[in-house]
Coordinates of C-alpha atoms and ligand atoms in Angstrom, one line a residue:
M1 CA 147.3 120.5 88.5
N2 CA 148.4 119.0 91.8
S3 CA 149.9 115.3 91.5
G4 CA 150.1 112.4 94.2
A5 CA 149.2 112.1 97.6
P6 CA 150.0 114.7 99.5
V7 CA 153.2 115.3 101.5
T8 CA 152.2 117.1 105.2
V9 CA 154.8 119.4 106.2
Y10 CA 154.5 121.3 109.1
V11 CA 155.1 125.2 109.3
P12 CA 154.8 126.6 113.1
G13 CA 152.3 128.8 113.7
D14 CA 153.6 129.5 117.0
S15 CA 153.8 132.7 117.9
S16 CA 157.5 133.1 118.1
A17 CA 157.8 131.8 114.9
V18 CA 155.6 133.8 112.9
S19 CA 157.6 136.8 114.2
I20 CA 160.4 136.0 112.1
G21 CA 158.7 134.5 108.8
A22 CA 156.4 131.6 109.8
D23 CA 153.6 132.9 107.6
G24 CA 155.4 133.9 104.7
V25 CA 156.9 130.5 104.4
A26 CA 153.3 128.6 104.5
R27 CA 152.4 130.8 101.8
Q28 CA 155.2 130.7 99.8
L29 CA 155.4 126.8 100.3
D30 CA 151.9 126.9 99.6
A31 CA 152.7 129.3 96.0
E32 CA 155.5 127.1 94.9
C33 CA 153.8 124.1 95.2
R34 CA 150.9 125.3 93.7
R35 CA 153.0 126.1 90.6
R36 CA 155.0 122.7 90.7
G37 CA 151.7 120.7 90.7
R38 CA 152.6 119.2 94.1
A39 CA 149.9 118.4 96.8
V40 CA 151.0 119.5 100.0
R41 CA 149.1 119.2 103.3
I42 CA 150.5 122.4 105.3
V43 CA 149.8 121.9 109.2
R44 CA 150.6 125.2 111.3
N45 CA 151.6 123.2 114.6
G46 CA 153.4 124.8 117.7
S47 CA 157.0 125.4 118.4
R48 CA 158.7 122.3 119.7
G49 CA 160.8 125.0 121.5
M50 CA 164.2 125.4 119.1
Y51 CA 163.5 128.9 118.9
W52 CA 167.1 129.0 117.1
L53 CA 165.8 127.2 114.3
E54 CA 162.8 128.8 113.9
P55 CA 160.8 128.6 111.3
L56 CA 161.6 125.2 111.5
V57 CA 159.5 123.1 108.7
E58 CA 158.8 119.3 109.0
V59 CA 158.1 117.3 106.3
V60 CA 156.5 113.9 107.0
T61 CA 158.3 111.4 104.8
P62 CA 158.0 107.6 105.2
E63 CA 161.3 107.3 107.2
A64 CA 160.9 110.3 109.5
R65 CA 159.6 113.8 110.3
V66 CA 162.2 115.5 108.9
G67 CA 163.2 118.7 110.2
Y68 CA 164.9 122.2 107.7
G69 CA 165.7 125.5 109.8
P70 CA 165.8 128.0 110.3
V71 CA 164.0 128.1 106.8
M72 CA 163.3 132.1 105.3
P73 CA 160.1 132.6 102.5
G74 CA 163.2 133.2 100.1
D75 CA 164.7 129.8 101.3
V76 CA 161.5 127.8 100.0
A77 CA 161.9 127.8 96.0
N78 CA 165.9 126.0 96.6
L79 CA 164.9 123.8 99.1
L80 CA 161.6 122.6 97.0
D81 CA 164.4 121.8 94.1
T82 CA 166.8 120.1 96.4
G83 CA 163.9 117.5 97.0
M84 CA 163.1 118.8 100.4
L85 CA 159.5 117.0 100.1
E86 CA 161.3 113.8 100.1
G87 CA 163.4 114.5 102.8
A88 CA 166.9 115.2 100.9
P89 CA 169.5 117.0 101.9
H90 CA 170.0 120.4 102.1
P91 CA 172.4 122.8 104.3
L92 CA 169.5 123.5 106.3
R93 CA 168.1 120.1 106.9
L94 CA 168.2 119.0 110.4
G95 CA 167.3 115.1 110.1
D96 CA 164.9 113.4 112.2
L97 CA 163.8 115.9 114.7
A98 CA 162.6 112.9 117.2
G99 CA 166.0 112.2 117.2
H100 CA 167.3 115.5 117.8
A101 CA 169.7 115.3 120.3
W102 CA 168.6 118.9 121.9
L103 CA 165.0 117.0 122.3
V104 CA 165.8 113.3 123.0
S105 CA 167.8 114.8 126.3
Q106 CA 164.7 116.0 127.6
Q107 CA 161.9 115.0 129.3
R108 CA 159.3 116.5 128.1
L109 CA 156.0 115.7 130.2
T110 CA 153.4 118.8 129.7
G111 CA 155.0 120.2 126.8
A112 CA 155.0 116.5 125.2
R113 CA 152.8 117.3 122.2
L114 CA 154.3 120.9 121.8
G115 CA 155.6 121.1 118.0
V116 CA 154.1 117.3 117.1
I117 CA 150.6 118.0 116.7
D118 CA 148.3 119.6 115.0
P119 CA 147.0 121.8 118.1
Q120 CA 143.6 122.6 116.4
D121 CA 142.9 118.7 115.5
I122 CA 140.9 117.0 118.9
D123 CA 141.7 113.9 117.0
D124 CA 145.4 114.4 117.0
Y125 CA 144.9 115.6 120.5
R126 CA 143.6 112.4 121.2
V127 CA 146.1 110.1 119.7
H128 CA 148.8 111.4 121.5
G129 CA 147.4 110.5 124.5
G130 CA 144.5 113.7 125.2
Y131 CA 141.9 113.3 127.3
L132 CA 143.0 110.2 128.8
G133 CA 143.2 111.8 132.0
L134 CA 139.8 113.3 131.8
A135 CA 138.5 109.7 130.9
A136 CA 140.0 108.5 134.6
A137 CA 138.9 111.6 136.7
L138 CA 135.2 111.2 135.5
S139 CA 135.8 107.4 136.8
M140 CA 137.4 108.9 140.1
P141 CA 135.3 110.3 143.5
A142 CA 136.5 113.8 143.6
Q143 CA 138.3 113.2 146.9
E144 CA 140.5 110.6 145.2
I145 CA 141.3 113.3 142.2
V146 CA 142.5 115.7 144.6
R147 CA 144.6 112.8 146.1
A148 CA 146.7 112.0 143.5
V149 CA 147.3 115.6 142.7
V150 CA 148.4 115.8 146.3
D151 CA 150.8 112.4 145.9
S152 CA 151.9 113.2 142.3
G153 CA 153.8 116.2 144.7
L154 CA 152.7 119.1 141.9
R155 CA 153.7 122.2 143.4
G156 CA 152.2 125.4 141.4
R157 CA 154.3 126.4 138.7
G158 CA 153.2 130.2 138.5
G159 CA 155.9 131.3 140.9
A160 CA 155.2 130.8 144.4
A161 CA 155.4 126.9 144.5
F162 CA 152.5 126.2 146.3
P163 CA 151.6 122.2 146.8
T164 CA 148.4 122.4 144.1
G165 CA 146.8 119.3 145.9
I166 CA 146.5 121.5 149.0
K167 CA 145.0 124.4 147.1
W168 CA 142.3 122.1 145.7
Q169 CA 141.7 120.3 148.9
T170 CA 140.8 123.6 150.7
V171 CA 138.6 124.5 147.6
H172 CA 137.1 120.9 147.6
D173 CA 136.2 121.3 151.4
Q174 CA 134.1 124.7 150.9
P175 CA 130.2 123.7 151.2
A176 CA 129.6 126.5 148.5
A177 CA 127.3 125.7 145.5
Q178 CA 129.0 128.3 143.2
K179 CA 132.9 127.6 142.6
Y180 CA 135.6 128.4 140.2
I181 CA 138.6 127.6 138.5
A182 CA 140.8 130.3 137.2
C183 CA 143.9 130.1 135.6
N184 CA 146.1 132.6 135.6
A185 CA 147.5 132.6 131.6
D186 CA 149.0 136.7 132.7
E187 CA 152.8 135.0 131.9
G188 CA 154.1 138.8 132.7
D189 CA 157.2 137.8 133.7
S190 CA 160.4 138.5 131.8
G191 CA 162.2 135.6 129.9
T192 CA 159.2 133.3 130.0
F193 CA 156.9 131.6 127.3
S194 CA 155.6 128.4 128.5
D195 CA 152.4 129.2 129.1
R196 CA 152.2 130.5 125.5
M197 CA 153.5 127.8 124.1
I198 CA 150.9 125.2 125.3
M199 CA 148.4 127.6 124.6
E200 CA 149.3 128.3 121.0
G201 CA 150.9 124.4 120.4
D202 CA 148.6 121.9 122.5
P203 CA 145.3 124.3 123.9
F204 CA 143.5 120.6 124.9
A205 CA 145.9 120.0 127.3
L206 CA 144.9 123.5 129.2
I207 CA 141.0 122.6 128.4
E208 CA 141.6 119.4 129.7
G209 CA 143.9 120.2 133.2
M210 CA 140.7 122.8 133.8
T211 CA 138.5 120.2 133.3
I212 CA 139.7 117.5 135.6
A213 CA 140.7 120.7 138.2
G214 CA 136.5 121.5 138.3
L215 CA 135.5 117.6 138.9
A216 CA 138.6 117.6 141.6
V217 CA 136.9 120.8 143.6
G218 CA 133.6 120.9 142.5
A219 CA 133.4 124.0 139.9
T220 CA 131.6 124.1 137.1
Q221 CA 132.7 127.2 135.5
G222 CA 136.5 128.1 134.8
Y223 CA 137.6 131.5 133.5
I224 CA 141.4 132.2 132.0
Y225 CA 142.6 135.2 132.5
L226 CA 144.7 135.6 129.3
R227 CA 147.2 138.5 128.8
V228 CA 146.2 141.1 125.8
E229 CA 149.9 140.6 124.3
Y230 CA 149.2 137.0 123.6
P231 CA 146.5 137.4 120.4
H232 CA 147.8 134.4 118.6
A233 CA 146.6 132.4 122.3
A234 CA 143.4 134.4 122.2
R235 CA 142.6 132.6 118.8
A236 CA 143.6 129.3 119.3
L237 CA 142.4 128.8 122.6
A238 CA 138.9 130.2 121.3
A239 CA 139.2 127.5 118.3
A240 CA 140.1 124.4 120.2
L241 CA 137.1 125.5 123.0
K242 CA 134.2 125.7 120.7
C243 CA 135.9 122.4 119.3
A244 CA 136.0 121.2 123.0
R245 CA 131.8 121.9 123.1
E246 CA 131.4 120.0 119.7
H247 CA 133.0 117.3 121.1
G248 CA 131.5 117.4 124.2
Y249 CA 134.6 117.7 126.1
L250 CA 133.1 120.8 127.8
G251 CA 129.2 122.3 128.4
A252 CA 126.4 120.5 130.2
D253 CA 127.2 116.6 129.6
L254 CA 130.8 115.9 129.8
C255 CA 131.5 113.0 127.7
G256 CA 128.0 111.7 128.8
S257 CA 128.9 111.6 132.2
G258 CA 125.8 114.3 133.0
R259 CA 128.7 116.3 134.8
H260 CA 128.9 120.0 133.5
F261 CA 132.1 122.3 132.8
D262 CA 132.9 125.1 131.1
I263 CA 135.2 128.0 130.1
T264 CA 135.4 131.4 129.2
V265 CA 138.4 133.3 128.2
R266 CA 138.7 137.4 129.7
I267 CA 141.5 139.3 128.4
G268 CA 143.5 141.7 130.6
A269 CA 144.4 145.4 130.0
G270 CA 148.4 144.1 130.4
A271 CA 150.1 145.2 133.9
Y272 CA 152.2 143.0 135.7
I273 CA 150.3 142.8 139.1
C274 CA 147.8 141.3 137.0
G275 CA 149.6 138.0 137.0
E276 CA 149.3 138.2 141.1
E277 CA 146.2 136.1 141.7
T278 CA 144.5 138.8 144.3
S279 CA 144.9 141.5 141.5
M280 CA 143.5 139.0 138.7
L281 CA 140.8 138.3 140.4
E282 CA 139.6 141.8 141.1
S283 CA 140.7 142.3 137.0
L284 CA 138.5 139.1 136.1
E285 CA 135.4 140.9 138.3
G286 CA 136.1 143.8 135.8
R287 CA 137.6 146.2 138.6
R288 CA 141.2 147.8 138.4
G289 CA 143.9 145.1 139.5
E290 CA 145.1 146.0 143.1
V291 CA 145.6 143.9 145.6
R292 CA 143.6 142.2 148.2
V293 CA 144.3 141.9 151.4
R294 CA 144.5 138.2 152.6
P295 CA 143.0 136.8 154.4
P296 CA 140.6 135.4 153.2
L297 CA 142.3 132.9 150.5
P298 CA 141.1 132.9 147.1
A299 CA 140.7 129.0 147.9
I300 CA 137.8 130.1 150.7
K301 CA 136.5 133.4 149.0
G302 CA 137.5 134.0 145.4
L303 CA 136.4 135.2 142.4
F304 CA 132.7 136.9 142.9
G305 CA 133.3 135.8 146.9
Q306 CA 133.1 132.1 145.6
P307 CA 135.7 129.6 146.4
T308 CA 138.5 129.6 143.5
A309 CA 141.2 127.4 142.7
V310 CA 143.8 129.9 141.0
N311 CA 146.2 128.0 139.2
N312 CA 149.2 128.7 136.6
V313 CA 148.8 127.1 132.5
I314 CA 151.7 124.8 133.3
T315 CA 150.7 123.6 136.8
L316 CA 147.1 122.7 134.8
A317 CA 148.3 121.7 131.7
T318 CA 150.4 118.9 134.3
V319 CA 147.7 117.3 135.9
P320 CA 146.4 115.6 133.0
V321 CA 149.6 113.3 132.6
I322 CA 149.1 112.9 136.5
L323 CA 145.6 111.9 136.0
A324 CA 146.4 109.4 132.9
R325 CA 150.1 107.9 134.3
G326 CA 149.5 108.1 138.1
A327 CA 150.7 109.9 140.8
A328 CA 153.5 107.7 141.0
F329 CA 155.1 108.2 137.6
Y330 CA 155.2 111.8 138.1
R331 CA 156.6 111.9 141.3
D332 CA 159.2 109.7 140.1
F333 CA 160.5 112.8 138.7
G334 CA 163.0 115.2 140.0
V335 CA 164.4 115.9 143.4
G336 CA 163.5 116.7 147.4
K337 CA 160.5 118.2 147.2
S338 CA 160.8 119.5 143.7
R339 CA 159.1 116.6 142.0
G340 CA 157.7 116.1 138.4
T341 CA 159.7 118.2 135.4
I342 CA 159.9 121.9 135.0
P343 CA 159.6 123.5 131.8
L344 CA 162.9 125.7 131.8
Q345 CA 162.5 128.8 129.2
L346 CA 166.1 129.6 128.4
G347 CA 166.3 133.3 126.4
G348 CA 168.6 136.6 126.7
N349 CA 172.5 136.3 125.4
V350 CA 172.2 132.8 124.8
K351 CA 173.2 130.5 121.4
Q352 CA 170.4 128.2 121.7
G353 CA 167.3 129.6 123.5
G354 CA 164.0 127.9 124.1
L355 CA 162.2 125.6 126.0
V356 CA 164.3 122.5 127.9
E357 CA 161.6 120.8 130.3
R358 CA 163.7 118.4 132.3
A359 CA 162.9 116.5 135.9
F360 CA 164.1 119.3 138.7
G361 CA 167.5 119.3 139.6
L362 CA 169.5 120.2 136.0
T363 CA 172.0 122.7 137.1
V364 CA 172.5 126.3 135.4
N365 CA 175.8 125.1 133.8
Q366 CA 174.1 122.2 132.0
L367 CA 171.3 124.3 131.0
V368 CA 173.1 127.2 129.8
Y369 CA 176.0 125.1 128.5
D370 CA 174.7 122.2 127.0
Y371 CA 171.3 123.4 126.4
G372 CA 172.2 127.1 125.4
G373 CA 175.4 126.0 123.9
G374 CA 177.1 129.7 125.5
S375 CA 176.3 133.2 125.4
A376 CA 175.3 133.9 121.5
S377 CA 177.3 137.1 121.6
G378 CA 180.1 134.5 122.0
R379 CA 181.6 136.2 125.0
A380 CA 182.0 135.0 128.5
V381 CA 178.7 134.4 130.4
R382 CA 178.8 136.3 133.3
A383 CA 175.0 135.9 134.6
V384 CA 171.9 134.7 134.4
Q385 CA 168.5 136.1 136.0
I386 CA 166.3 133.0 137.2
G387 CA 162.5 133.7 137.9
G388 CA 161.6 136.7 136.1
P389 CA 162.0 140.4 137.1
L390 CA 161.9 139.7 140.6
G391 CA 164.3 136.7 140.7
A392 CA 167.9 136.8 142.2
Y393 CA 171.1 137.0 139.6
L394 CA 173.3 134.5 139.9
P395 CA 177.4 134.8 139.0
E396 CA 179.2 131.9 137.2
S397 CA 180.5 130.7 140.3
E398 CA 177.2 129.3 141.1
F399 CA 175.9 127.9 138.2
D400 CA 176.7 124.7 139.8
T401 CA 173.4 125.2 141.4
P402 CA 170.3 122.6 140.9
L403 CA 167.3 124.4 139.3
E404 CA 164.8 123.2 141.9
Y405 CA 163.2 125.1 144.3
E406 CA 164.9 124.6 147.4
A407 CA 168.3 124.7 146.6
L408 CA 167.6 128.4 144.8
S409 CA 166.1 128.9 148.2
A410 CA 169.2 128.5 149.9
K411 CA 171.0 130.9 147.6
N412 CA 168.1 133.4 148.1
A413 CA 166.9 132.4 144.7
L414 CA 163.9 131.4 143.4
L415 CA 162.8 129.4 140.7
G416 CA 159.6 131.1 139.5
H417 CA 157.6 130.3 136.5
G418 CA 160.8 128.9 135.2
G419 CA 162.5 131.4 132.8
V420 CA 166.3 132.0 132.3
V421 CA 167.9 134.9 131.1
V422 CA 171.4 134.5 130.3
F423 CA 173.9 137.7 130.1
D424 CA 177.7 138.3 128.6
D425 CA 180.5 140.2 130.6
T426 CA 179.1 143.3 128.7
V427 CA 176.3 143.8 131.3
D428 CA 176.4 146.6 134.0
M429 CA 175.0 144.8 137.0
A430 CA 174.2 148.5 139.0
R431 CA 171.7 149.5 135.8
M432 CA 170.5 145.6 136.5
A433 CA 169.7 146.8 139.9
R434 CA 168.8 150.1 138.8
Y435 CA 166.4 148.7 136.2
A436 CA 164.3 145.8 139.0
L437 CA 163.5 149.0 141.1
E438 CA 162.1 150.9 138.0
F439 CA 160.3 148.1 136.8
C440 CA 158.4 147.9 140.9
A441 CA 158.0 151.8 140.8
V442 CA 156.2 151.5 137.0
E443 CA 154.0 148.3 137.7
S444 CA 153.2 148.8 141.3
C445 CA 149.9 149.2 142.2
G446 CA 150.3 151.6 144.9
K447 CA 148.4 150.2 147.9
C448 CA 151.5 150.0 150.1
T449 CA 153.9 152.3 150.8
P450 CA 157.1 150.5 151.0
C451 CA 156.4 149.2 147.4
R452 CA 154.9 152.4 146.1
I453 CA 157.1 154.7 147.6
G454 CA 160.3 152.4 148.4
S455 CA 160.6 152.0 144.7
A456 CA 161.0 155.4 143.5
R457 CA 163.4 156.0 146.1
G458 CA 165.2 153.0 145.2
V459 CA 165.9 154.2 141.7
E460 CA 167.0 157.4 142.9
L461 CA 169.3 155.9 145.2
M462 CA 170.5 154.1 142.5
D463 CA 170.9 157.1 140.0
R464 CA 173.4 158.8 143.0
I465 CA 175.4 155.1 143.3
M466 CA 175.8 155.1 139.4
A467 CA 176.5 159.0 139.4
T468 CA 179.4 158.3 142.7
R469 CA 180.3 155.6 140.5
A470 CA 181.4 158.2 137.6
R471 CA 182.8 161.0 139.5
A472 CA 184.9 158.7 141.5
P473 CA 185.4 155.3 140.4
G474 CA 186.5 153.0 143.4
E475 CA 185.8 155.4 146.3
G476 CA 182.5 153.7 146.1
G477 CA 178.5 155.2 147.2
G478 CA 179.3 153.7 150.9
P479 CA 176.3 155.3 152.8
D480 CA 173.3 155.2 150.0
I481 CA 174.7 151.5 149.5
A482 CA 173.8 151.2 153.1
L483 CA 170.6 152.9 152.6
L484 CA 169.3 150.7 149.9
D485 CA 170.2 147.8 151.9
E486 CA 168.0 149.3 154.5
L487 CA 165.4 150.0 151.8
C488 CA 165.4 146.3 150.4
D489 CA 164.6 145.0 154.1
T490 CA 161.6 147.6 154.1
M491 CA 160.3 146.3 150.8
A492 CA 160.9 142.7 152.0
S493 CA 159.1 142.8 155.4
G494 CA 156.6 145.4 154.5
S495 CA 155.3 144.8 151.2
L496 CA 151.9 143.5 150.9
C497 CA 152.8 141.1 148.1
G498 CA 155.3 139.7 145.8
L499 CA 155.9 142.7 143.7
G500 CA 157.6 144.9 146.4
G501 CA 158.4 142.1 148.6
M502 CA 160.7 140.6 145.9
T503 CA 162.3 143.2 144.3
P504 CA 165.5 143.3 146.5
F505 CA 166.2 139.8 144.8
P506 CA 168.1 141.4 141.8
V507 CA 169.0 144.4 143.9
R508 CA 170.4 142.0 146.6
S509 CA 172.2 139.7 144.6
A510 CA 173.2 141.9 142.3
L511 CA 175.0 143.8 145.3
Q512 CA 176.1 140.3 146.5
Y513 CA 177.9 138.7 143.3
F514 CA 179.0 141.9 141.4
R515 CA 179.6 144.7 143.9
K516 CA 181.8 146.3 142.3
D517 CA 180.2 147.2 139.3
F518 CA 178.4 149.6 142.0
L519 CA 181.4 151.1 143.2
G520 CA 183.5 151.5 139.6
Ligands
FMN601 C1 153.7 140.5 141.1 C2 153.3 139.1 141.0 C3 153.1 138.5 139.6 C4 152.3 137.3 139.5 N1 152.8 137.0 138.2 C5 152.2 135.7 137.7 C6 151.8 135.2 136.3 O1 151.5 136.3 135.6 N2 151.3 134.1 136.4 C7 151.3 133.2 137.0 O2 150.9 132.0 136.9 N3 151.4 133.4 138.5 C8 151.6 134.9 138.6 N4 152.2 135.0 140.2 C9 151.8 134.0 140.7 C10 150.0 133.9 141.7 O3 150.4 135.2 142.5 C11 149.5 133.0 141.8 O4 150.9 132.3 143.0 C12 149.8 131.7 141.2 O5 148.8 131.9 139.8 C13 149.0 130.2 141.6 O6 149.1 129.4 140.8 P1 149.9 128.3 140.9 O7 150.0 127.5 142.2 O8 149.3 127.2 140.1 O9 151.3 128.4 140.9 C14 152.4 136.5 140.4 C15 152.5 136.8 141.5 C16 153.3 138.2 141.8 C17 153.6 138.6 143.5
SF4_602 S1 154.0 145.5 147.1 FE1 153.5 147.0 145.5 S2 152.1 145.8 144.4 FE2 152.3 144.8 146.2 S3 149.9 145.6 146.9 FE3 152.1 146.7 147.9 S4 152.0 148.8 146.1 FE4 150.7 146.6 145.3

């Protein structure tokens, strides 16, 4: 029999935490507490993004939410024996998480509620500032909403960094009876997970952002194009959409305003190219994911031939903050033309991987060492790849580069969706260049020759360069390296979309900074 008021315990339901045992921890906690007659309320929250500490359990005590981690199912009995439910000391005790230095130094705007709230509880969402943005938007003319987003300086977080407000203005200005919001939740970049974290840990933020986007451009229907590899996110979104409808935040009469907006989730079949916006639209329409020739832009002729605002999850989930707190508040974060905050995703060979949301301008050094704590292997860090599989590699000598669009572009690099993957000094950069070309060959939609044929020829060239390196170290693959460079030119200038067009970034940066690896 249970006794006393239930103690609230948070055990993340985030799929990364689940992949390393969080479900087992929740089950064990429930079973042990029943056996001991202790009343607990287990809440499956999202992750705070401190992935090296997952499964990270939090206990609500009168003083604070006290964290313990990483907790394995086998630790639960011992933690209860030593007074975890009272926040007692234990080797796994992390203290008051709200005061944890790794989190306190961040500037979480888009991800402010991650790990904090119950993602399925709309009241919890509202208590933590949710739906204030929509309330503001419902009181504004559409043009004013668009103006607020323009003024905020928000640029698309999916990779291309196009100004969101300008895109919305184009859709707004189209005289069509039917317009759409298409949320790109394909999150195909290696080393990225912020979209997934939002959809699993704060799904109402995306729903609210899409609803505001609909009001701004005059769209009544939204689609979320979700990658098939995200079943947890699919479940979280389905439950949140149902709940939002039941509470009048979606449907025919938004919050009693007489306005209409609804959202449907569509699951992709799993192809990197389906993240490219025109392929995504093809796939959403039920066809093979193949790139469309532009113009026309999706903002003019997009889904089912209608004006469509295609935006990334993070872009859309950031909009409520802008509407709730004002364009100037958001624009005050950041540097130069990179305004606001960026959820950086730190992964690879790093001690403390996870989500770091900061104003643009944090350097690679600060991210890798201050937040990441250096390599997980304990060896020297040699390189990072920024912006997914099509992003450039930077060597340690460039780690003072600020993480913002213009500074990276000046180094022939890109920020993409904000993924940063760390490599130690055992990495073979020639192999990484080959991998980039092989990735392009495997994922190419096949529509244009520079990408379809160029990537395959690039893999063959890399095989020759690596064979020469093994046979005659130091003598180098001179003519083949020159040919590789030429091939990169052709792919960069002749490809129809970013897959073929940006594959030269990792290849060329590897050649520029790590040429020795190509020569042996
Ligand atoms: C090969 C390729 C893959 C892409 N994958 C994604 C993706 O997974 N998610 C995403 O949001 N954008 C992706 N993009 C960018 C989209 O084409 C598009 O710019 C973005 O969805 C627009 O939203 P935003 O303006 O909010 O960033 C990809 C682009 C290319 C060229
Ligand atoms: S660059 Fe590659 S993925 Fe893009 S359209 Fe051409 S073949 Fe398709």
